[in-house]
Structures are given as C-alpha cells and as structure tokens.
XYZ file of N, CA, C and O in Angstrom:
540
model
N 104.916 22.640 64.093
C 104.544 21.888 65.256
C 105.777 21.658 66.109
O 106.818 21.249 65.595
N 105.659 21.950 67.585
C 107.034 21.636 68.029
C 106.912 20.367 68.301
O 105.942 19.656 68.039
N 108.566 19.861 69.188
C 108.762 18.561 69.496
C 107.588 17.793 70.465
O 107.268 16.612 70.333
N 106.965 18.826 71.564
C 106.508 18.076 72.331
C 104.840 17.792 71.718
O 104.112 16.972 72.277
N 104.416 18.536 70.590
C 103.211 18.018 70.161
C 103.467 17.066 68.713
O 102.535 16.819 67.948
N 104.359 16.759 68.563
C 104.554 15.574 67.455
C 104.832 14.635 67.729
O 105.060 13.703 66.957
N 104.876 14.626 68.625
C 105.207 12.738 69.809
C 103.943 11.892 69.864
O 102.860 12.184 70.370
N 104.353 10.660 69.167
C 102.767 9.753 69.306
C 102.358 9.949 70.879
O 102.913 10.544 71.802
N 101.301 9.288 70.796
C 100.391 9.229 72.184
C 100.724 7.491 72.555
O 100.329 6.533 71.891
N 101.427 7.458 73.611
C 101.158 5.859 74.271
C 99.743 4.877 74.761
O 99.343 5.206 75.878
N 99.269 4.208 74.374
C 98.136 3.553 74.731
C 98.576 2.545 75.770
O 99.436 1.674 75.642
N 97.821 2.828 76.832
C 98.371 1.596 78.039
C 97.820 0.085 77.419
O 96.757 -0.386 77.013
N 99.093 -0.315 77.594
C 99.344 -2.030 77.353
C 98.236 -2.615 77.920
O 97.777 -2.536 79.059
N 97.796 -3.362 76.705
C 96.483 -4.090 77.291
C 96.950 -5.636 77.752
O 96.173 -6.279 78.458
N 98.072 -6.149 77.394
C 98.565 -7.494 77.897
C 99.781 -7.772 77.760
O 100.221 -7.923 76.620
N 100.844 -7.945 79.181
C 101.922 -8.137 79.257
C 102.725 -8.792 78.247
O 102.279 -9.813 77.724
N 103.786 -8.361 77.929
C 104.575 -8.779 77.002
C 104.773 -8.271 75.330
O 105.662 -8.287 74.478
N 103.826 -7.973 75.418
C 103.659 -7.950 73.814
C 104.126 -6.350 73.000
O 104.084 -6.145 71.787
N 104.608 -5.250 74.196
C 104.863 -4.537 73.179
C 104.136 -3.360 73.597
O 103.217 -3.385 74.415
N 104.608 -2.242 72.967
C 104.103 -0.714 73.074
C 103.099 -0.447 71.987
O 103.256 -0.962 70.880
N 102.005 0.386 72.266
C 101.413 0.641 71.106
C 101.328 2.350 71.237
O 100.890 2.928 72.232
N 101.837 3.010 70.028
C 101.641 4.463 69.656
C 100.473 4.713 69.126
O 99.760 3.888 68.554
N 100.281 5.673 69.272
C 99.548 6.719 67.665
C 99.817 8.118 67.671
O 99.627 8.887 68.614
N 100.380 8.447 66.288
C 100.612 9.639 65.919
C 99.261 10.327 66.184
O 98.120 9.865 66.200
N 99.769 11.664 66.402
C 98.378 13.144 66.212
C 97.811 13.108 65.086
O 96.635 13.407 64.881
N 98.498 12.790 64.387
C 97.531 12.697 63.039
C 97.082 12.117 62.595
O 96.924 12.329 61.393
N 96.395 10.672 63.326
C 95.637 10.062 63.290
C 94.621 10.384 64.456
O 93.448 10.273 64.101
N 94.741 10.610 65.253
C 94.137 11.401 65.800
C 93.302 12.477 65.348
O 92.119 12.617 65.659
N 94.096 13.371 64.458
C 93.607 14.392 64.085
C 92.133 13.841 62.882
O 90.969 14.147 62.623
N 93.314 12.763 62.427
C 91.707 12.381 60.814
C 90.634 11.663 61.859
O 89.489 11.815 61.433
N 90.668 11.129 62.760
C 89.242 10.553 63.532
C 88.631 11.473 64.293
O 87.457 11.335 64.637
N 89.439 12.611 64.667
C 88.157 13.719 64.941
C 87.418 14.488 63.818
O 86.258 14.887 63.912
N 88.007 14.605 63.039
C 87.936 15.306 61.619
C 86.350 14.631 61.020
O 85.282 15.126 60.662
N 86.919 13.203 61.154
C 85.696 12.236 60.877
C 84.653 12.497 61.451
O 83.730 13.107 60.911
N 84.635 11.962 62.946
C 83.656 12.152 63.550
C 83.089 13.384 63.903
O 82.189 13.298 64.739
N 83.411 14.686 63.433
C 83.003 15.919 63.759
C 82.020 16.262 62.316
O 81.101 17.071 62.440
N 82.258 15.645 61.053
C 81.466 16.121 60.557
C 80.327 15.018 59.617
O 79.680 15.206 58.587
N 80.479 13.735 60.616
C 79.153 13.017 60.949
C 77.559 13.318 61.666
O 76.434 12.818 61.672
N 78.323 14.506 62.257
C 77.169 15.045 62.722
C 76.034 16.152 62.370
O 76.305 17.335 62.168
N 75.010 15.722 62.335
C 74.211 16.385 61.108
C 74.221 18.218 61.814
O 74.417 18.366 63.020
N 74.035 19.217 61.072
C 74.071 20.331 61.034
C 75.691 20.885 61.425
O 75.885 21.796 62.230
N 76.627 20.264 60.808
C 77.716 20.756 60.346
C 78.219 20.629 58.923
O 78.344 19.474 58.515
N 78.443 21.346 58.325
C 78.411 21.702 56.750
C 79.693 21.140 56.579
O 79.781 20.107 55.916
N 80.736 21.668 57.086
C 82.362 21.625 56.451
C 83.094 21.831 57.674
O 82.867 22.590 58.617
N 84.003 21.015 57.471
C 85.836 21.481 58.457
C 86.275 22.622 57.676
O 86.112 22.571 56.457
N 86.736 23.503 58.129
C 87.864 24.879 58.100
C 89.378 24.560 58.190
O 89.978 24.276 59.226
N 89.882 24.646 56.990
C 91.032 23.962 57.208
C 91.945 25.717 56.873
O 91.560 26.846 56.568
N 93.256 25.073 57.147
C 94.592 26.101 56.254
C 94.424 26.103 55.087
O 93.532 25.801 54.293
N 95.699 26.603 55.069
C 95.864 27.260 53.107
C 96.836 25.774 52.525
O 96.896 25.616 51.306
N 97.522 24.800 53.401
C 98.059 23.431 53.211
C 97.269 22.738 52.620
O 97.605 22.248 51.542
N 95.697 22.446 53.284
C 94.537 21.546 52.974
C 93.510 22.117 52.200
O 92.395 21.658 51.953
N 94.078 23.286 51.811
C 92.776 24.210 50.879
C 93.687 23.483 49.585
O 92.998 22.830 48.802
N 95.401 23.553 49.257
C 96.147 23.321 48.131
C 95.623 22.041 47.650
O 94.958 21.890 46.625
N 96.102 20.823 48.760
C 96.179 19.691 48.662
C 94.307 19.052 47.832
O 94.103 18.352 46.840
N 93.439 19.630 48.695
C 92.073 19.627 47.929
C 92.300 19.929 46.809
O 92.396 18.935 46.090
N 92.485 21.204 46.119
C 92.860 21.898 44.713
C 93.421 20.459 43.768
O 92.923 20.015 42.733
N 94.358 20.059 44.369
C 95.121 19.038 43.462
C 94.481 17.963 43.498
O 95.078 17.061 42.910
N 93.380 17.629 44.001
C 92.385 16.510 43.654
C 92.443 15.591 45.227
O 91.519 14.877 45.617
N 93.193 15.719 45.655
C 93.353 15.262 47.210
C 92.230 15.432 47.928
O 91.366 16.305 47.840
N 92.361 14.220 48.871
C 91.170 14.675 50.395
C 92.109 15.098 51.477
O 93.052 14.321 51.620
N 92.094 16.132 52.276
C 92.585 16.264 53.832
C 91.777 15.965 54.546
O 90.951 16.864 54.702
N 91.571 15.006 55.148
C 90.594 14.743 56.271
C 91.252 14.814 57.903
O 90.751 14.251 58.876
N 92.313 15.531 57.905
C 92.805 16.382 58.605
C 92.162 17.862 58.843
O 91.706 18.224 59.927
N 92.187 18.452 57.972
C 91.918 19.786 57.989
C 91.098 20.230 58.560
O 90.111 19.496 58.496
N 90.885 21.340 59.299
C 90.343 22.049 60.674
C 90.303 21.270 61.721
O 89.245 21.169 62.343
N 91.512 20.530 62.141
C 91.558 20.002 63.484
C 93.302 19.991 63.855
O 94.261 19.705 63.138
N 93.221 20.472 65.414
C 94.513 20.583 65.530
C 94.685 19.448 66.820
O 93.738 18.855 67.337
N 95.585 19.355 67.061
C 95.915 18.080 68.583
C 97.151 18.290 69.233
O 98.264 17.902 68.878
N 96.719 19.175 70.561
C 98.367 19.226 71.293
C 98.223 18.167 72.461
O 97.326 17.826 73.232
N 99.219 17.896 72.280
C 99.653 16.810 73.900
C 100.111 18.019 74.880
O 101.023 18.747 74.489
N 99.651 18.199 75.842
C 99.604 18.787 77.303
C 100.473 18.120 78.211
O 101.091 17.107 77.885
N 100.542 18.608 79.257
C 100.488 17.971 80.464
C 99.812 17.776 80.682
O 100.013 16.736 81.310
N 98.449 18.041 80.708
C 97.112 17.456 81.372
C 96.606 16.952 80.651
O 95.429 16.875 81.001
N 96.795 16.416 79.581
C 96.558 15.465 78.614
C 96.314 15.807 76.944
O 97.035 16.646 76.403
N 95.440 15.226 76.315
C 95.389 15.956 74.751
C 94.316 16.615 74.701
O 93.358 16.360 75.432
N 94.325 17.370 74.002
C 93.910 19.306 73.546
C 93.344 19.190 72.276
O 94.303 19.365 71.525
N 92.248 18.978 71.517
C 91.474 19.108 70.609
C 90.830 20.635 70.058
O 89.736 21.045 70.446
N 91.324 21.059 69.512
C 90.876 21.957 68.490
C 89.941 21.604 67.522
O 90.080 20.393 67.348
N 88.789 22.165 66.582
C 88.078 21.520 66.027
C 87.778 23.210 65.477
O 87.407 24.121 66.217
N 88.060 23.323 63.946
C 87.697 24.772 63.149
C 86.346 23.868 62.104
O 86.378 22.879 61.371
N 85.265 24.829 62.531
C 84.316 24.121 61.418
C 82.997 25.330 60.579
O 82.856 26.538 60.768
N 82.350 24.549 59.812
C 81.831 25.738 59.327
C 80.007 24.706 59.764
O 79.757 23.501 59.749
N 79.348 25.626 60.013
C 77.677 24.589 60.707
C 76.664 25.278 59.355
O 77.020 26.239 58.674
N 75.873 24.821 59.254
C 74.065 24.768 58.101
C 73.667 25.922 59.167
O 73.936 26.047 60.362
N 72.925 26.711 58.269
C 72.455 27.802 58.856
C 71.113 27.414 59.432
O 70.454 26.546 58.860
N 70.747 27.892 60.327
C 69.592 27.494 61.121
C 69.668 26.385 62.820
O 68.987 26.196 63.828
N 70.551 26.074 62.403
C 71.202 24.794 63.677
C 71.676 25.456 64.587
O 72.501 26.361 64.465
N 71.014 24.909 65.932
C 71.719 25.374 67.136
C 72.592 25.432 67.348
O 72.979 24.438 67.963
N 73.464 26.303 67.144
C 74.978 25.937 67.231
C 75.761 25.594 68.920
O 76.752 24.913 69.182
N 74.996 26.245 69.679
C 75.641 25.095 70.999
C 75.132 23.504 70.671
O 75.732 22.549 70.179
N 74.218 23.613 71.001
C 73.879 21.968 70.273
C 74.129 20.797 69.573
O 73.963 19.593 69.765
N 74.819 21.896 68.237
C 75.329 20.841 67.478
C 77.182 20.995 67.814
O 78.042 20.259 67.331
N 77.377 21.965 68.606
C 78.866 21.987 68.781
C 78.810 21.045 70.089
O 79.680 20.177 70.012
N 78.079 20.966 71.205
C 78.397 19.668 71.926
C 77.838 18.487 71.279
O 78.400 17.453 71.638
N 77.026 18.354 70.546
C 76.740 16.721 69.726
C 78.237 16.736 69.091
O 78.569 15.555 68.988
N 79.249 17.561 68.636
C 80.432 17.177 67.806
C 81.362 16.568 69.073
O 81.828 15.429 69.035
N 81.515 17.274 69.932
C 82.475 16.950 71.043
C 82.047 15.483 71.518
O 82.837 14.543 71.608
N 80.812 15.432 71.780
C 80.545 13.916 72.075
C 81.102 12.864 71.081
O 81.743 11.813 71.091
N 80.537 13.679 70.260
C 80.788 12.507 68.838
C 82.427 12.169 68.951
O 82.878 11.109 69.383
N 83.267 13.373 68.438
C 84.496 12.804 68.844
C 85.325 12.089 70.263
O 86.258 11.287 70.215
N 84.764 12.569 71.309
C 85.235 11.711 72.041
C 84.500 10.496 72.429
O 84.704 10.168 73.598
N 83.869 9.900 71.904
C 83.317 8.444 72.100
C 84.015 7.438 70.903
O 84.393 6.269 70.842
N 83.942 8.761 69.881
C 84.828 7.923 68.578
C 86.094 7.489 69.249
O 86.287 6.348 69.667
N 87.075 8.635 69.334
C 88.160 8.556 70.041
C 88.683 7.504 70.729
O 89.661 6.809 70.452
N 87.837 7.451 71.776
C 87.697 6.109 72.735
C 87.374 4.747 72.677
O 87.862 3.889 73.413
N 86.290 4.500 71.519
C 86.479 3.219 70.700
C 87.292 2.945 70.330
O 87.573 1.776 70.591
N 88.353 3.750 69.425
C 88.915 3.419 68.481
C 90.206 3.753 68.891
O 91.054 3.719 68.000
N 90.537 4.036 69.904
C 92.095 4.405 70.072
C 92.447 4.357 71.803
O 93.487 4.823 72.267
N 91.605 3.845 72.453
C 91.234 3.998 73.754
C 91.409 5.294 74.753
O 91.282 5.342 75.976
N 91.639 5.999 74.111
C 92.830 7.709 75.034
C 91.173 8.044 75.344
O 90.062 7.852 74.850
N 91.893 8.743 76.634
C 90.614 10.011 76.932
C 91.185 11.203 76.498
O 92.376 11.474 76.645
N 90.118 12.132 75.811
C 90.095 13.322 76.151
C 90.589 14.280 76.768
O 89.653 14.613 77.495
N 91.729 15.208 77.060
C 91.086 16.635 78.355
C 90.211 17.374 77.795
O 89.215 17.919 78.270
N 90.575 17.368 76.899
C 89.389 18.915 76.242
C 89.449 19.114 74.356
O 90.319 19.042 73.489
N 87.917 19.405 74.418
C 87.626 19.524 72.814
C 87.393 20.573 72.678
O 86.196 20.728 72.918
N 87.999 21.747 72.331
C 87.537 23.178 71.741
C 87.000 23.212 70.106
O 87.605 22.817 69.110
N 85.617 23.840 70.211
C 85.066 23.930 69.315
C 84.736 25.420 68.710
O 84.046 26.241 69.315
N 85.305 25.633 67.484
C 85.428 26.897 66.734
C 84.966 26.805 65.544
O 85.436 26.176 64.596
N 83.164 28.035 65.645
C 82.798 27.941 64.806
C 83.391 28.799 63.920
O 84.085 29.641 64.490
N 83.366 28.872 62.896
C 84.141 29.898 61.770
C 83.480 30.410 60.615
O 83.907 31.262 59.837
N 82.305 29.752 60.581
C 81.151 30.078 59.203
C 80.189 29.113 59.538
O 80.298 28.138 60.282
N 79.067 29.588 58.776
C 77.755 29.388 58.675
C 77.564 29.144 56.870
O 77.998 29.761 55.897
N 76.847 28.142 57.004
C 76.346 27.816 55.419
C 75.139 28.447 55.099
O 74.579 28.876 56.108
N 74.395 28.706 53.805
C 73.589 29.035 54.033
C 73.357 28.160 52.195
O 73.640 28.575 51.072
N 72.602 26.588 52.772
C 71.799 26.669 51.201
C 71.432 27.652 50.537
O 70.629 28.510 50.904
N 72.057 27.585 49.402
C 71.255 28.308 47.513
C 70.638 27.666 46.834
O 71.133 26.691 46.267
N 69.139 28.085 46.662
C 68.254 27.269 46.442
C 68.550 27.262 44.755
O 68.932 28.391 44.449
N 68.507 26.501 43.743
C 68.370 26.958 42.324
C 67.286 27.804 41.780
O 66.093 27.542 41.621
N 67.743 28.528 41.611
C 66.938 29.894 41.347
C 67.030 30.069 39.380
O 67.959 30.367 38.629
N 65.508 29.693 39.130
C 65.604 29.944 37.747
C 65.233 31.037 36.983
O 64.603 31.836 37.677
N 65.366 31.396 35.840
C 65.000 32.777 35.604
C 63.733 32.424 34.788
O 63.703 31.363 34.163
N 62.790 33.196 34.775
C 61.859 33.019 33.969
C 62.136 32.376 32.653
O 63.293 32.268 32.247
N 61.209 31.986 32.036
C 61.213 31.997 30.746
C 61.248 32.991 29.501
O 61.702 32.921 28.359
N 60.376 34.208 30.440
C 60.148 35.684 29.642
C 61.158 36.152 29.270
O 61.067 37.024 28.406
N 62.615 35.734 29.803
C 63.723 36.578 30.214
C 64.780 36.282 28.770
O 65.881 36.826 28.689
C-alpha cells in the first residue's frame, strides 16, 4: 500500500475545540466488508492469499475482499465477492453498494466517491445427496 492510501481519513469536526478525529482504511475496509455481506444473495468476500492464511490459522479477516484508496476525488471502494447462484447479480451488487454506503455514513460520517463491485464467483448450493441403501 503506498503512503498516500495508508493515511487515516479526517472526519470534519463536529464541535469546536475538542480535537481531530481519524480513521484508518482499515476500518473502513472491515465496515464495508460487513455490510457487503449482510446482504442476502451474497455468499462470501474474495479475499488474498494473506486472509485465505490468517482464516487457515483459526482467524477471522473481515477485511478480506475489500480494498480502500484515498483519491483526490475522494475514497475508492473496491469490493471482491463471491454471490448464491440464481441472484440477480446487478441487483444484488447495487443492494451491496447501498448497503455499504449508508453503513459508512452512519457510522463514520465520510461520503463515498465510488464503490466498485467485483463479482468473482458464483455459489452454487450442494444439496446432500445420499446414496441408496442398495449400494
């Protein structure tokens, strides 16, 4: 990550005196993470081979498949995910974008510039499939 996307994000001062408030991208990153796969007909985040390890070792990344650059024109949302087979996938890829930026905005007050959404897989339930008895 370079210097200029690892720089917290400034939140405008809500009352004189009292102080600056930051937030790192990567908090950022875990509340889109969140709110992207609150939304029904998305299966899984798509993460790296970092958050594939860290899972392995018993860990949660609730980071993983989301990236966050600070712009000049403001912050840049990436979003890698995998959707349930059958789901509209425009549909449920703007229900995610909403979702995260309303989360976003509750909870951290920043707007948005832009949420890119990348689907990367499709789930497809396996039903349990038994074998006869004859067998």
């Amino acid at each position: 990550m370079s210097e200029k996307e690892n720089r917290p994000v400034e939140v405008e001062e809500q009352q004189e005196g009292l102080g600056k408030i930051e937030i790192s991208p990567e908090v950022i990153e875990v509340i889109a993470g969140l709110a992207a796969v609150e939304v029904v007909g998305v299966s899984d985040m798509h993460g790296n081979f970092a958050a594939g390890v860290v899972e392995k070792l018993g860990g949660k990344s609730f980071r993983k498949g989301v990236k966050v650059d600070l712009t000049d024109e403001g912050i840049v949302i990436d979003v890698q995910l995998t959707m349930n087979y059958g789901v509209s996938i425009p549909e449920v890829a703007e229900k995610v974008q909403e979702n995260i930026a309303q989360t976003l905005k509750r909870m951290t007050a920043l707007d948005i510039h832009e949420i890119k959404i990348h689907v990367v897989g499709i789930r497809f339930d396996q039903k349990d499939k038994k074998m006869p008895e004859d067998y």
